[in-house]
Structure formats: structure tokens, C-alpha cells
């Protein structure tokens, strides 16, 4: 299974687990494709494709205990984890755990190996995205999940559906879907943060209380801090923009390279050219494929 098998309609993690259950979805994407799908449809599109091929799917707020339970049941769960470089998030398949070394084993498609992450780091990183877990199983195994208390199962799925609506440009429908999700599960930080993200794109002040709500629920919600930084940068409140970017970086310093470029802009406006220079260097270091690499180098030389 190579990374190249991922498509806009089929996330790699979904197909890895589907193949584990004997269903290869990679050919089905071509059959069902109607034009080009926007990137944001990836996860829900893959889930729906898997369901059409006889798999049942559950999306919920998980826990380390639940991940281990699934592994013990012979089910490889998918977890949504922080990204790296210029990718904000990525989905990872958990393939096992090591009791003696207290490590979580994850599937790495290239070079087709297993990654071993200390449990504490795994849990801290996963918490940044509110511990979203996805379980795919054959429909005839649904009884395994029958009496499970799957936290936020409906509202988390609604969040995935809303992201597709947003990518399709149906923002009002996306807002409506997320509002329903937040009302159904008021403690779902993901719903509040996604809702805030749409308001932020629209330039609406309603973004702030939604981001703040997400942070109150989950003080380690990286994307909410970053979102507030973006909001205040657009509002030209550079002190608050810098403060929120710094809080996000404090949670994870290597999660998302472009945040350093944004903080550099805020720092320059705040008269902190030395800090801005450091941030631009960090941006280039953490974003190897940056399209604006040469112009950023020139900016660094002038600071």
C-alpha cells in the first residue's frame, strides 16, 4: 500500500482498514467518481464509500483505553492526529500496542513499516484534535458496537459532513449542520471550532465566542488557538494575533509550519523584527516544500 493510492475520494487510512477486512476501495473510487472532488470531502467520502461496500463506520471521541480495546478485538482503529509541515491534520491507523514499552504502534505506508509512539506522547498529540476515533468493521460485526457508549458519535459525523458542505461552497448548510451538532453535544469542541472556522472565513465576529467555547472545553485544542490568531491577524490586532499563535505553538511547536509565517507578520507589525526573523527561518525549516521559499529568504535578509 503506497501513499500514491490515496485520492481525493479515498483517504489512505480508510483503504488500509478496508483492505484489512478484504475490501479494496481504490478501484471503486474510479467507478463512482463524477468529476473532481474537493480535498475536504476526503474523510466523509471515504467513509461513505466503505459503507456502500458493506462496512459499518463509527466516528466518536475515543480514548487510549478504547484504542487498546479495539486492538484486542482485532479491529485496527483510525485516529485523527496533528499534521506536519503544511498539513494541519492526518488520519493514522493504529495497528497495535506494546504493553512492556508502553507504546502505541501505528501503520506507516511508506516504507510500509510500523511506527512506535510512547503512550503519553500519543495521547497528548491526539488530544490536540479532541481524540477523534474512527472504527470501520464489517456490517456483520455490528453487534460488537451495539451497547457501546460512543461519545459524540452523531455530532462528530456531522462535523465531517459539514466539512464537505463547506468545501462545496454550501456554507450556510455547513453552519446549520454544525449548529445542530453543537446543540446536540454542547461539549463537542470539534463542532465549535469548525463552526468558528466558517465564521472566521466569513469575517464574522461570531468566530470568537465559538473558538473560545472550544478552548474552554479542550484547553489543548490547537486549531482553535491558531484560528483565533488568524482572526485577529485579519482584524489587524497584531498583539492578540501573536499571543494566540504563541499559545498554539506552545501546544505543538512542529505541527504546522505556516503558523510561523503568520506570527512573523504579527511580530513585524509589533516592532519585533528579531522575533519575526526567527519565525521566518522556522517556517522555512518546517515547510520544506514552501512555494514562497525564495521571497521568504529575501525577507529574512532584509530584517
PDB file of N, CA and C in Angstrom, residues 21 23 25 47-57 136-142:
ATOM      1  N   UNK A  21     -10.110  -5.758   6.009  1.00  0.00           N
ATOM      2  CA  UNK A  21     -11.360  -6.532   6.051  1.00  0.00           C
ATOM      3  C   UNK A  21     -11.691  -7.178   4.703  1.00  0.00           C
ATOM      4  N   UNK A  23     -11.764  -5.636   1.603  1.00  0.00           N
ATOM      5  CA  UNK A  23     -12.402  -4.763   0.619  1.00  0.00           C
ATOM      6  C   UNK A  23     -11.386  -3.752   0.092  1.00  0.00           C
ATOM      7  N   UNK A  25     -10.994  -0.588  -1.846  1.00  0.00           N
ATOM      8  CA  UNK A  25     -11.851   0.506  -2.319  1.00  0.00           C
ATOM      9  C   UNK A  25     -11.188   1.363  -3.394  1.00  0.00           C
ATOM     10  N   UNK A  47     -15.518   7.312   4.015  1.00  0.00           N
ATOM     11  CA  UNK A  47     -16.397   6.589   4.940  1.00  0.00           C
ATOM     12  C   UNK A  47     -17.645   6.095   4.220  1.00  0.00           C
ATOM     13  N   UNK A  48     -18.259   6.972   3.443  1.00  0.00           N
ATOM     14  CA  UNK A  48     -19.484   6.590   2.725  1.00  0.00           C
ATOM     15  C   UNK A  48     -19.199   5.513   1.686  1.00  0.00           C
ATOM     16  N   UNK A  49     -18.042   5.594   1.045  1.00  0.00           N
ATOM     17  CA  UNK A  49     -17.654   4.568   0.076  1.00  0.00           C
ATOM     18  C   UNK A  49     -17.501   3.214   0.766  1.00  0.00           C
ATOM     19  N   UNK A  50     -16.855   3.230   1.932  1.00  0.00           N
ATOM     20  CA  UNK A  50     -16.686   1.988   2.705  1.00  0.00           C
ATOM     21  C   UNK A  50     -18.044   1.412   3.104  1.00  0.00           C
ATOM     22  N   UNK A  51     -18.956   2.281   3.500  1.00  0.00           N
ATOM     23  CA  UNK A  51     -20.291   1.818   3.901  1.00  0.00           C
ATOM     24  C   UNK A  51     -21.037   1.205   2.722  1.00  0.00           C
ATOM     25  N   UNK A  52     -20.849   1.775   1.553  1.00  0.00           N
ATOM     26  CA  UNK A  52     -21.504   1.209   0.364  1.00  0.00           C
ATOM     27  C   UNK A  52     -20.932  -0.163   0.007  1.00  0.00           C
ATOM     28  N   UNK A  53     -19.762  -0.462   0.520  1.00  0.00           N
ATOM     29  CA  UNK A  53     -19.136  -1.760   0.252  1.00  0.00           C
ATOM     30  C   UNK A  53     -19.204  -2.695   1.464  1.00  0.00           C
ATOM     31  N   UNK A  54     -20.220  -2.503   2.289  1.00  0.00           N
ATOM     32  CA  UNK A  54     -20.518  -3.483   3.331  1.00  0.00           C
ATOM     33  C   UNK A  54     -19.835  -3.285   4.665  1.00  0.00           C
ATOM     34  N   UNK A  55     -19.201  -2.125   4.880  1.00  0.00           N
ATOM     35  CA  UNK A  55     -18.569  -1.859   6.163  1.00  0.00           C
ATOM     36  C   UNK A  55     -19.421  -0.890   6.976  1.00  0.00           C
ATOM     37  N   UNK A  56     -19.419  -1.064   8.275  1.00  0.00           N
ATOM     38  CA  UNK A  56     -20.112  -0.138   9.172  1.00  0.00           C
ATOM     39  C   UNK A  56     -19.070   0.814   9.748  1.00  0.00           C
ATOM     40  N   UNK A  57     -19.445   2.079   9.932  1.00  0.00           N
ATOM     41  CA  UNK A  57     -18.484   3.072  10.405  1.00  0.00           C
ATOM     42  C   UNK A  57     -19.010   3.815  11.622  1.00  0.00           C
ATOM     43  N   UNK A 136     -13.999   1.130  11.604  1.00  0.00           N
ATOM     44  CA  UNK A 136     -14.622   0.511  10.436  1.00  0.00           C
ATOM     45  C   UNK A 136     -14.620  -0.996  10.648  1.00  0.00           C
ATOM     46  N   UNK A 137     -15.793  -1.599  10.555  1.00  0.00           N
ATOM     47  CA  UNK A 137     -15.894  -3.059  10.714  1.00  0.00           C
ATOM     48  C   UNK A 137     -16.910  -3.605   9.711  1.00  0.00           C
ATOM     49  N   UNK A 138     -16.803  -4.877   9.366  1.00  0.00           N
ATOM     50  CA  UNK A 138     -17.834  -5.483   8.513  1.00  0.00           C
ATOM     51  C   UNK A 138     -19.209  -5.366   9.181  1.00  0.00           C
ATOM     52  N   UNK A 139     -20.234  -5.158   8.373  1.00  0.00           N
ATOM     53  CA  UNK A 139     -21.583  -4.958   8.906  1.00  0.00           C
ATOM     54  C   UNK A 139     -22.040  -6.119   9.787  1.00  0.00           C
ATOM     55  N   UNK A 140     -21.548  -7.339   9.502  1.00  0.00           N
ATOM     56  CA  UNK A 140     -21.992  -8.486  10.310  1.00  0.00           C
ATOM     57  C   UNK A 140     -21.307  -8.538  11.680  1.00  0.00           C
ATOM     58  N   UNK A 141     -20.428  -7.557  11.957  1.00  0.00           N
ATOM     59  CA  UNK A 141     -19.793  -7.469  13.274  1.00  0.00           C
ATOM     60  C   UNK A 141     -20.378  -6.324  14.111  1.00  0.00           C
ATOM     61  N   UNK A 142     -21.460  -5.734  13.635  1.00  0.00           N
ATOM     62  CA  UNK A 142     -22.025  -4.554  14.303  1.00  0.00           C
ATOM     63  C   UNK A 142     -22.439  -4.808  15.748  1.00  0.00           C
TER      64      UNK A 142
END
